[in-house]
């Protein structure tokens, strides 16, 4: 097998002042931050679909990039060339994980039995490539949104036949994830939602989605899958309303149907902003519920109302992300670059620039988040803010041992209520800037 990305060397760390476009400025895999190597804090993953399949097509124009890798698209030869390209790409960048949908790794056949045979063949090939490398699978998933059969949903479909195909795809994708040693299995419900309530039985659809997830857990555990299942919340696109709207909604759903022990969240930055939240908010809500599992690392565009899946460059955002991740004690999953080059960035070099940008953005975010934590001023402020609850009455309230009548008596004795101390938001924003740029 010959080299695909010719003229691209192994990407090395050269430090912040380098002008070499094919070097890391901040990602220094062995550098220790808060007791752990950067590479352990940041298990980066390559998204098969964006990096090896997507070639710049949008609603108004066809491919701009050549992802044929010198083969004919839609063939098993092309599927294998993508494996070769992917492994060369990951090795040159020092990326240790990949994520995939079933249909990213082989062309889908008309007959599902033939698709499954192709999936067996390609995963044998991937396993062979994994030997002698430290590359592993982060998570697998089934694409239950592209094929026309899923137009009315997968778990939420009105058709028992479609429901069986969804089940079959999940079963196979779970087997492949286990075969490739995947740490997690993702449900992103792209078609699990509705366009209009005029034709939709929401309760019926949500119950069926939960059943499909329950069967997935049962089957996964029966074949030795010990990792986490993830829901990847997204409020809209392609559907007008998606059931996994945001982390709070998805966590409530999981608890309602008894799935919360097996599932965590896979939080995607651009999905958070589409839901009207910050990325950081979604991470915090997941973390305080013990459900921060994995991250789809990308960013959106504040001027556009859809999922632009850009490579992350906003260091303020990545710092806040890493602050949440460090506080939560790390991820059980990793950082999957669910991101694509802009359409005019259509060369092999651009693919590397994109990943270097993303990895450096998160490395710098990690460095700055650790500085914020080590500085301690933010933590100290938050602790002090709630200090009135440290007294006897506050402790009683925290322990759930008070009554409304008791608290009302206390208010009556006080007669007037003092205004609490300032929240000092602008001051604290300045503290962050001091650490970021000081
Ligand atoms: C779509 C999206 C998906 C999931 C996996 O917005 O994020 O690529 O990550 O199906
Ligand atoms: Co995603």
Short mmCIF file of C-alpha atoms and ligand atoms in Angstrom, two decimals:
data_model
loop_
_atom_site.label_atom_id
_atom_site.label_comp_id
_atom_site.label_asym_id
_atom_site.label_seq_id
_atom_site.Cartn_x
_atom_site.Cartn_y
_atom_site.Cartn_z
CA UNK A 1 0.00 0.00 0.00
CA UNK A 2 1.52 3.31 -1.04
CA UNK A 3 1.47 6.58 0.87
CA UNK A 4 -1.71 8.61 0.24
CA UNK A 5 -0.89 11.91 1.92
CA UNK A 6 2.42 12.48 0.20
CA UNK A 7 4.46 15.51 1.32
CA UNK A 8 2.71 15.48 4.70
CA UNK A 9 5.17 14.47 7.42
CA UNK A 10 4.38 13.15 10.89
CA UNK A 11 3.05 16.22 12.71
CA UNK A 12 5.32 17.21 15.60
CA UNK A 13 5.00 19.65 18.49
CA UNK A 14 7.15 22.71 17.78
CA UNK A 15 5.82 25.26 20.28
CA UNK A 16 3.71 28.41 20.08
CA UNK A 17 6.15 30.47 18.04
CA UNK A 18 6.51 28.06 15.10
CA UNK A 19 5.43 29.25 11.67
CA UNK A 20 5.43 25.69 10.32
CA UNK A 21 1.83 25.11 9.14
CA UNK A 22 2.23 21.36 9.63
CA UNK A 23 3.23 21.40 13.31
CA UNK A 24 1.43 21.60 16.65
CA UNK A 25 1.80 24.81 18.59
CA UNK A 26 0.14 23.67 21.84
CA UNK A 27 -0.60 19.94 21.59
CA UNK A 28 2.40 18.29 23.21
CA UNK A 29 1.18 14.72 23.83
CA UNK A 30 3.57 13.93 26.71
CA UNK A 31 3.31 17.26 28.54
CA UNK A 32 1.89 16.70 32.01
CA UNK A 33 -1.00 18.94 33.11
CA UNK A 34 -2.55 18.46 36.55
CA UNK A 35 -0.86 15.09 36.93
CA UNK A 36 -1.85 13.57 33.56
CA UNK A 37 -0.38 13.62 30.08
CA UNK A 38 -2.12 15.78 27.50
CA UNK A 39 -2.78 12.68 25.42
CA UNK A 40 -4.66 11.13 28.37
CA UNK A 41 -6.69 14.27 29.02
CA UNK A 42 -7.50 14.56 25.33
CA UNK A 43 -8.35 11.22 23.71
CA UNK A 44 -8.93 12.68 20.24
CA UNK A 45 -10.91 10.81 17.62
CA UNK A 46 -11.26 11.08 13.85
CA UNK A 47 -14.84 11.09 12.54
CA UNK A 48 -14.88 8.67 9.62
CA UNK A 49 -17.82 10.37 7.92
CA UNK A 50 -16.51 13.91 7.70
CA UNK A 51 -12.87 13.14 7.16
CA UNK A 52 -12.97 10.19 4.78
CA UNK A 53 -16.43 10.37 3.18
CA UNK A 54 -17.68 13.98 2.98
CA UNK A 55 -16.22 15.86 0.03
CA UNK A 56 -17.79 19.30 0.22
CA UNK A 57 -21.22 18.63 -1.28
CA UNK A 58 -23.88 21.01 0.00
CA UNK A 59 -27.49 21.72 -0.97
CA UNK A 60 -26.31 23.98 -3.80
CA UNK A 61 -23.29 22.22 -5.23
CA UNK A 62 -21.45 18.96 -5.66
CA UNK A 63 -18.11 17.70 -4.32
CA UNK A 64 -15.15 20.04 -4.24
CA UNK A 65 -12.66 17.65 -2.63
CA UNK A 66 -11.36 14.38 -4.04
CA UNK A 67 -11.98 11.62 -1.51
CA UNK A 68 -11.77 8.78 -4.01
CA UNK A 69 -8.26 7.97 -2.83
CA UNK A 70 -7.48 6.78 -6.36
CA UNK A 71 -10.32 4.19 -6.43
CA UNK A 72 -13.87 4.07 -7.72
CA UNK A 73 -16.35 5.38 -5.16
CA UNK A 74 -19.08 2.99 -4.04
CA UNK A 75 -16.85 -0.09 -4.25
CA UNK A 76 -15.17 -2.22 -1.60
CA UNK A 77 -11.83 -1.11 -3.06
CA UNK A 78 -12.81 2.45 -2.14
CA UNK A 79 -13.94 1.33 1.33
CA UNK A 80 -10.49 -0.22 1.86
CA UNK A 81 -8.71 2.84 0.47
CA UNK A 82 -10.58 4.92 3.05
CA UNK A 83 -9.27 2.60 5.78
CA UNK A 84 -5.73 3.04 4.43
CA UNK A 85 -6.17 6.82 4.24
CA UNK A 86 -7.72 6.98 7.70
CA UNK A 87 -4.94 5.02 9.38
CA UNK A 88 -2.20 7.01 7.63
CA UNK A 89 -4.00 10.23 8.63
CA UNK A 90 -4.40 9.22 12.28
CA UNK A 91 -0.81 8.00 12.55
CA UNK A 92 0.59 11.19 11.05
CA UNK A 93 -1.37 13.25 13.60
CA UNK A 94 -0.89 10.93 16.58
CA UNK A 95 -4.67 10.44 16.94
CA UNK A 96 -5.57 7.27 18.82
CA UNK A 97 -9.28 6.85 18.16
CA UNK A 98 -11.86 6.83 15.41
CA UNK A 99 -15.68 6.95 15.35
CA UNK A 100 -17.85 5.48 12.61
CA UNK A 101 -21.37 4.85 11.35
CA UNK A 102 -22.02 1.49 9.67
CA UNK A 103 -22.57 3.13 6.27
CA UNK A 104 -19.38 5.22 6.53
CA UNK A 105 -17.20 2.15 6.27
CA UNK A 106 -18.92 0.27 3.41
CA UNK A 107 -21.30 1.15 0.59
CA UNK A 108 -24.79 0.05 1.62
CA UNK A 109 -26.23 -2.74 -0.58
CA UNK A 110 -29.90 -3.21 -1.46
CA UNK A 111 -29.97 -6.40 0.61
CA UNK A 112 -29.07 -5.96 4.29
CA UNK A 113 -27.44 -9.40 4.32
CA UNK A 114 -24.96 -8.23 1.68
CA UNK A 115 -24.34 -4.98 3.61
CA UNK A 116 -23.58 -7.07 6.70
CA UNK A 117 -21.19 -9.29 4.73
CA UNK A 118 -19.35 -6.20 3.54
CA UNK A 119 -19.24 -4.88 7.11
CA UNK A 120 -17.62 -8.14 8.25
CA UNK A 121 -15.05 -7.89 5.48
CA UNK A 122 -14.13 -4.26 6.15
CA UNK A 123 -13.90 -4.68 9.92
CA UNK A 124 -11.55 -7.65 9.41
CA UNK A 125 -9.44 -5.25 7.34
CA UNK A 126 -9.64 -2.50 9.99
CA UNK A 127 -8.66 -5.00 12.71
CA UNK A 128 -5.64 -6.01 10.63
CA UNK A 129 -4.65 -2.32 10.31
CA UNK A 130 -5.06 -1.76 14.05
CA UNK A 131 -2.41 -4.40 14.78
CA UNK A 132 0.93 -2.82 15.59
CA UNK A 133 -0.63 0.63 16.13
CA UNK A 134 -2.14 2.20 19.23
CA UNK A 135 -5.28 3.17 17.28
CA UNK A 136 -8.62 2.07 18.71
CA UNK A 137 -12.33 2.66 18.19
CA UNK A 138 -13.89 5.35 20.40
CA UNK A 139 -17.49 4.65 19.45
CA UNK A 140 -19.63 3.13 16.76
CA UNK A 141 -23.16 3.90 15.66
CA UNK A 142 -25.79 2.95 13.11
CA UNK A 143 -26.84 5.53 10.54
CA UNK A 144 -30.61 5.51 10.93
CA UNK A 145 -31.30 8.78 9.15
CA UNK A 146 -29.91 8.76 5.56
CA UNK A 147 -31.78 5.86 3.95
CA UNK A 148 -35.29 6.84 2.71
CA UNK A 149 -36.80 4.04 4.85
CA UNK A 150 -36.12 6.26 7.88
CA UNK A 151 -38.08 9.24 6.56
CA UNK A 152 -40.65 8.86 9.36
CA UNK A 153 -38.02 7.98 11.96
CA UNK A 154 -36.19 4.83 13.07
CA UNK A 155 -37.25 4.03 16.63
CA UNK A 156 -40.07 6.54 16.10
CA UNK A 157 -41.23 5.13 12.76
CA UNK A 158 -44.84 4.25 12.01
CA UNK A 159 -43.70 1.06 10.25
CA UNK A 160 -42.94 -2.22 11.99
CA UNK A 161 -40.80 -3.23 8.99
CA UNK A 162 -38.63 -0.11 9.32
CA UNK A 163 -38.40 -0.72 13.08
CA UNK A 164 -36.96 -4.18 12.30
CA UNK A 165 -34.34 -2.66 9.99
CA UNK A 166 -33.39 -0.15 12.68
CA UNK A 167 -33.03 -3.03 15.15
CA UNK A 168 -30.96 -5.03 12.66
CA UNK A 169 -28.62 -2.11 12.03
CA UNK A 170 -28.14 -1.46 15.75
CA UNK A 171 -27.47 -5.16 16.36
CA UNK A 172 -24.83 -5.24 13.67
CA UNK A 173 -23.25 -1.91 14.65
CA UNK A 174 -23.00 -3.12 18.25
CA UNK A 175 -21.30 -6.32 17.09
CA UNK A 176 -18.82 -4.26 15.04
CA UNK A 177 -18.19 -1.86 17.93
CA UNK A 178 -17.38 -4.81 20.20
CA UNK A 179 -15.22 -6.41 17.48
CA UNK A 180 -13.22 -3.17 17.17
CA UNK A 181 -12.95 -2.73 20.96
CA UNK A 182 -15.08 0.46 21.00
CA UNK A 183 -15.41 2.38 24.27
CA UNK A 184 -18.93 3.55 23.54
CA UNK A 185 -22.01 3.26 21.34
CA UNK A 186 -23.92 6.37 20.20
CA UNK A 187 -27.57 7.09 19.50
CA UNK A 188 -28.01 10.31 17.59
CA UNK A 189 -31.70 10.59 16.76
CA UNK A 190 -31.55 12.61 13.58
CA UNK A 191 -35.00 11.47 12.41
CA UNK A 192 -36.39 10.81 15.89
CA UNK A 193 -38.71 13.78 16.10
CA UNK A 194 -41.47 15.40 14.13
CA UNK A 195 -42.31 18.00 11.53
CA UNK A 196 -45.92 18.46 12.67
CA UNK A 197 -47.98 17.26 15.61
CA UNK A 198 -50.93 16.93 13.19
CA UNK A 199 -49.64 13.51 12.15
CA UNK A 200 -47.60 12.48 15.20
CA UNK A 201 -48.27 10.41 18.33
CA UNK A 202 -45.41 11.65 20.50
CA UNK A 203 -46.02 9.24 23.42
CA UNK A 204 -46.16 6.22 21.10
CA UNK A 205 -42.94 7.27 19.34
CA UNK A 206 -41.00 7.95 22.53
CA UNK A 207 -42.05 4.60 24.03
CA UNK A 208 -40.84 2.80 20.91
CA UNK A 209 -37.50 4.63 20.94
CA UNK A 210 -37.05 3.61 24.59
CA UNK A 211 -37.84 -0.03 23.73
CA UNK A 212 -35.25 -0.01 20.96
CA UNK A 213 -32.67 1.39 23.38
CA UNK A 214 -33.57 -1.19 26.03
CA UNK A 215 -33.14 -4.00 23.48
CA UNK A 216 -29.79 -2.47 22.45
CA UNK A 217 -28.58 -2.48 26.06
CA UNK A 218 -29.73 -6.09 26.56
CA UNK A 219 -28.07 -7.28 23.38
CA UNK A 220 -24.90 -5.22 23.88
CA UNK A 221 -24.37 -6.58 27.37
CA UNK A 222 -25.06 -10.13 26.15
CA UNK A 223 -22.21 -9.91 23.61
CA UNK A 224 -19.72 -8.42 26.08
CA UNK A 225 -20.09 -4.70 25.45
CA UNK A 226 -19.01 -3.12 28.74
CA UNK A 227 -18.74 0.49 27.54
CA UNK A 228 -21.26 3.29 27.79
CA UNK A 229 -24.23 3.90 25.55
CA UNK A 230 -24.57 7.57 24.68
CA UNK A 231 -27.40 9.83 23.63
CA UNK A 232 -26.16 12.75 21.54
CA UNK A 233 -28.72 15.51 22.12
CA UNK A 234 -29.69 17.84 19.29
CA UNK A 235 -32.78 20.07 19.22
CA UNK A 236 -33.44 20.27 15.47
CA UNK A 237 -32.03 19.58 12.01
CA UNK A 238 -32.93 17.55 10.08
CA UNK A 239 -36.27 17.42 11.96
CA UNK A 240 -38.05 20.55 13.14
CA UNK A 241 -38.24 19.12 16.64
CA UNK A 242 -36.02 16.29 17.87
CA UNK A 243 -36.89 14.35 21.00
CA UNK A 244 -33.32 14.46 22.38
CA UNK A 245 -33.56 18.25 22.46
CA UNK A 246 -30.80 18.87 24.99
CA UNK A 247 -29.01 17.15 27.87
CA UNK A 248 -31.74 17.88 30.45
CA UNK A 249 -34.44 16.48 28.14
CA UNK A 250 -32.41 13.38 27.26
CA UNK A 251 -31.53 12.70 30.90
CA UNK A 252 -35.20 12.98 31.88
CA UNK A 253 -36.12 10.54 29.09
CA UNK A 254 -33.47 8.03 30.19
CA UNK A 255 -34.67 8.18 33.80
CA UNK A 256 -38.32 7.83 32.78
CA UNK A 257 -37.57 4.60 30.93
CA UNK A 258 -35.00 3.14 33.36
CA UNK A 259 -32.09 3.52 30.93
CA UNK A 260 -30.00 5.91 33.04
CA UNK A 261 -27.60 3.27 34.41
CA UNK A 262 -26.34 2.30 30.95
CA UNK A 263 -26.41 5.65 29.16
CA UNK A 264 -24.43 8.87 29.35
CA UNK A 265 -24.38 11.98 27.15
CA UNK A 266 -22.25 12.62 24.08
CA UNK A 267 -22.30 16.42 24.02
CA UNK A 268 -21.68 18.21 20.73
CA UNK A 269 -20.78 21.90 20.91
CA UNK A 270 -22.78 22.95 17.85
CA UNK A 271 -25.85 21.03 19.06
CA UNK A 272 -25.68 22.88 22.38
CA UNK A 273 -25.78 26.27 20.68
CA UNK A 274 -28.62 25.17 18.39
CA UNK A 275 -30.58 24.37 21.57
CA UNK A 276 -30.03 27.93 22.77
CA UNK A 277 -27.45 26.86 25.36
CA UNK A 278 -23.73 27.28 25.69
CA UNK A 279 -21.53 24.23 25.14
CA UNK A 280 -20.47 24.65 28.74
CA UNK A 281 -24.07 24.53 30.00
CA UNK A 282 -24.67 21.15 28.34
CA UNK A 283 -21.45 19.79 29.82
CA UNK A 284 -22.36 21.03 33.30
CA UNK A 285 -25.89 19.60 33.21
CA UNK A 286 -24.48 16.23 32.10
CA UNK A 287 -21.71 16.28 34.70
CA UNK A 288 -23.90 17.11 37.71
CA UNK A 289 -26.13 14.19 36.74
CA UNK A 290 -23.15 11.80 36.49
CA UNK A 291 -23.72 11.53 32.74
CA UNK A 292 -20.84 13.34 31.06
CA UNK A 293 -19.55 10.61 28.78
CA UNK A 294 -18.04 11.92 25.57
CA UNK A 295 -17.75 15.03 23.42
CA UNK A 296 -18.26 15.81 19.74
CA UNK A 297 -15.73 18.62 19.41
CA UNK A 298 -16.74 21.24 16.88
CA UNK A 299 -18.25 24.72 16.83
CA UNK A 300 -21.11 26.50 15.14
CA UNK A 301 -21.46 29.95 13.67
CA UNK A 302 -23.37 32.58 15.62
CA UNK A 303 -24.74 34.03 12.38
CA UNK A 304 -26.16 30.77 11.05
CA UNK A 305 -29.05 28.78 12.47
CA UNK A 306 -27.90 25.32 11.48
CA UNK A 307 -25.26 22.73 12.29
CA UNK A 308 -22.15 24.05 10.53
CA UNK A 309 -19.81 21.48 12.14
CA UNK A 310 -16.78 23.75 12.00
CA UNK A 311 -13.43 22.79 13.36
CA UNK A 312 -13.09 24.45 16.75
CA UNK A 313 -10.82 27.47 16.93
CA UNK A 314 -12.48 29.45 19.72
CA UNK A 315 -10.08 29.05 22.65
CA UNK A 316 -12.43 30.75 25.10
CA UNK A 317 -15.01 28.02 24.40
CA UNK A 318 -12.47 25.18 24.55
CA UNK A 319 -11.15 26.58 27.84
CA UNK A 320 -14.63 26.57 29.34
CA UNK A 321 -15.17 23.05 28.00
CA UNK A 322 -11.93 21.79 29.52
CA UNK A 323 -12.75 23.55 32.79
CA UNK A 324 -15.96 21.48 32.99
CA UNK A 325 -14.18 18.29 31.94
CA UNK A 326 -11.37 18.71 34.49
CA UNK A 327 -13.87 19.49 37.24
CA UNK A 328 -15.84 16.38 36.29
CA UNK A 329 -12.67 14.26 36.57
CA UNK A 330 -12.33 13.61 32.81
CA UNK A 331 -14.38 11.71 30.27
CA UNK A 332 -15.06 8.00 29.95
CA UNK A 333 -15.20 8.69 26.19
CA UNK A 334 -13.13 11.17 24.21
CA UNK A 335 -13.08 14.17 21.89
CA UNK A 336 -14.46 13.24 18.49
CA UNK A 337 -13.94 15.89 15.82
CA UNK A 338 -17.44 15.82 14.38
CA UNK A 339 -16.29 18.63 12.11
CA UNK A 340 -15.69 19.21 8.44
CA UNK A 341 -13.51 21.44 6.33
CA UNK A 342 -15.25 24.43 4.77
CA UNK A 343 -16.22 23.66 1.18
CA UNK A 344 -13.45 25.69 -0.43
CA UNK A 345 -10.78 24.06 1.81
CA UNK A 346 -10.54 21.11 -0.51
CA UNK A 347 -6.99 19.75 -0.39
CA UNK A 348 -5.38 16.94 1.60
CA UNK A 349 -3.31 19.60 3.37
CA UNK A 350 -6.52 21.31 4.49
CA UNK A 351 -7.59 18.07 6.20
CA UNK A 352 -4.41 18.20 8.28
CA UNK A 353 -4.68 21.93 8.98
CA UNK A 354 -8.19 21.34 10.29
CA UNK A 355 -7.15 18.63 12.75
CA UNK A 356 -4.05 20.55 13.84
CA UNK A 357 -6.30 23.54 14.52
CA UNK A 358 -8.80 21.47 16.49
CA UNK A 359 -6.18 19.60 18.52
CA UNK A 360 -4.26 22.80 19.31
CA UNK A 361 -7.48 24.60 20.29
CA UNK A 362 -8.31 21.91 22.83
CA UNK A 363 -4.70 21.64 24.05
CA UNK A 364 -4.60 25.38 24.68
CA UNK A 365 -8.03 25.18 26.30
CA UNK A 366 -6.71 22.44 28.60
CA UNK A 367 -3.66 24.54 29.56
CA UNK A 368 -5.82 27.59 30.31
CA UNK A 369 -8.49 25.61 32.18
CA UNK A 370 -5.81 24.08 34.42
CA UNK A 371 -4.45 27.59 35.08
CA UNK A 372 -7.93 28.79 36.00
CA UNK A 373 -8.34 25.92 38.44
CA UNK A 374 -4.84 26.29 39.90
CA UNK A 375 -5.36 30.05 40.26
CA UNK A 376 -8.38 29.21 42.41
CA UNK A 377 -10.06 32.62 42.35
CA UNK A 378 -13.21 31.46 40.57
CA UNK A 379 -13.64 28.46 42.85
CA UNK A 380 -13.07 30.58 45.93
CA UNK A 381 -15.67 33.07 44.76
CA UNK A 382 -18.30 30.40 44.14
CA UNK A 383 -17.64 28.82 47.52
CA UNK A 384 -17.96 32.14 49.31
CA UNK A 385 -21.10 33.04 47.37
CA UNK A 386 -23.07 30.29 49.13
CA UNK A 387 -21.45 30.66 52.55
CA UNK A 388 -24.67 31.66 54.32
CA UNK A 389 -25.70 28.01 53.93
CA UNK A 390 -22.72 26.97 56.11
CA UNK A 391 -24.56 28.07 59.27
CA UNK A 392 -26.87 25.90 61.33
CA UNK A 393 -30.07 26.82 59.50
CA UNK A 394 -28.40 26.55 56.08
CA UNK A 395 -27.18 23.06 56.89
CA UNK A 396 -30.64 22.06 58.03
CA UNK A 397 -32.10 23.33 54.70
CA UNK A 398 -29.44 21.44 52.74
CA UNK A 399 -30.26 18.25 54.64
CA UNK A 400 -33.94 18.67 53.75
CA UNK A 401 -34.92 18.91 57.42
CA UNK A 402 -36.82 22.20 57.49
CA UNK A 403 -40.46 23.12 56.94
CA UNK A 404 -41.98 26.11 55.21
CA UNK A 405 -43.57 27.18 58.52
CA UNK A 406 -40.20 27.17 60.33
CA UNK A 407 -38.55 29.25 57.59
CA UNK A 408 -41.51 31.64 57.45
CA UNK A 409 -41.21 32.18 61.23
CA UNK A 410 -37.58 33.11 60.79
CA UNK A 411 -38.48 35.59 58.03
CA UNK A 412 -41.17 37.09 60.25
CA UNK A 413 -38.60 37.57 63.05
CA UNK A 414 -36.19 39.29 60.65
CA UNK A 415 -39.03 41.49 59.30
CA UNK A 416 -36.94 42.80 56.36
CA UNK A 417 -34.63 40.80 54.15
CA UNK A 418 -31.03 41.94 53.47
CA UNK A 419 -30.01 42.05 49.78
CA UNK A 420 -27.35 39.38 49.06
CA UNK A 421 -23.78 40.28 48.07
CA UNK A 422 -22.85 41.17 44.49
CA UNK A 423 -22.46 38.39 41.90
CA UNK A 424 -19.44 40.25 40.49
CA UNK A 425 -19.86 38.86 36.96
CA UNK A 426 -17.81 41.53 35.20
CA UNK A 427 -14.99 41.20 37.71
CA UNK A 428 -14.91 37.41 37.21
CA UNK A 429 -14.93 37.80 33.42
CA UNK A 430 -11.84 39.95 33.90
CA UNK A 431 -10.24 37.20 35.97
CA UNK A 432 -10.75 34.80 33.07
CA UNK A 433 -9.17 37.31 30.67
CA UNK A 434 -6.21 37.74 33.03
CA UNK A 435 -5.57 33.98 32.90
CA UNK A 436 -6.26 33.73 29.17
CA UNK A 437 -4.16 36.64 28.00
CA UNK A 438 -2.20 37.95 31.01
C1 LIG B 1 -25.23 15.07 13.34
C2 LIG B 1 -24.23 14.42 14.20
C3 LIG B 1 -23.93 13.00 13.91
C4 LIG B 1 -23.66 12.17 15.12
C5 LIG B 1 -23.49 10.70 14.83
O1 LIG B 1 -25.53 16.37 13.70
O2 LIG B 1 -23.66 15.06 15.06
O3 LIG B 1 -22.87 12.97 13.03
O4 LIG B 1 -22.50 12.61 15.77
O5 LIG B 1 -24.55 10.16 14.16
CO1 LIG B 2 -22.11 14.60 16.37
#
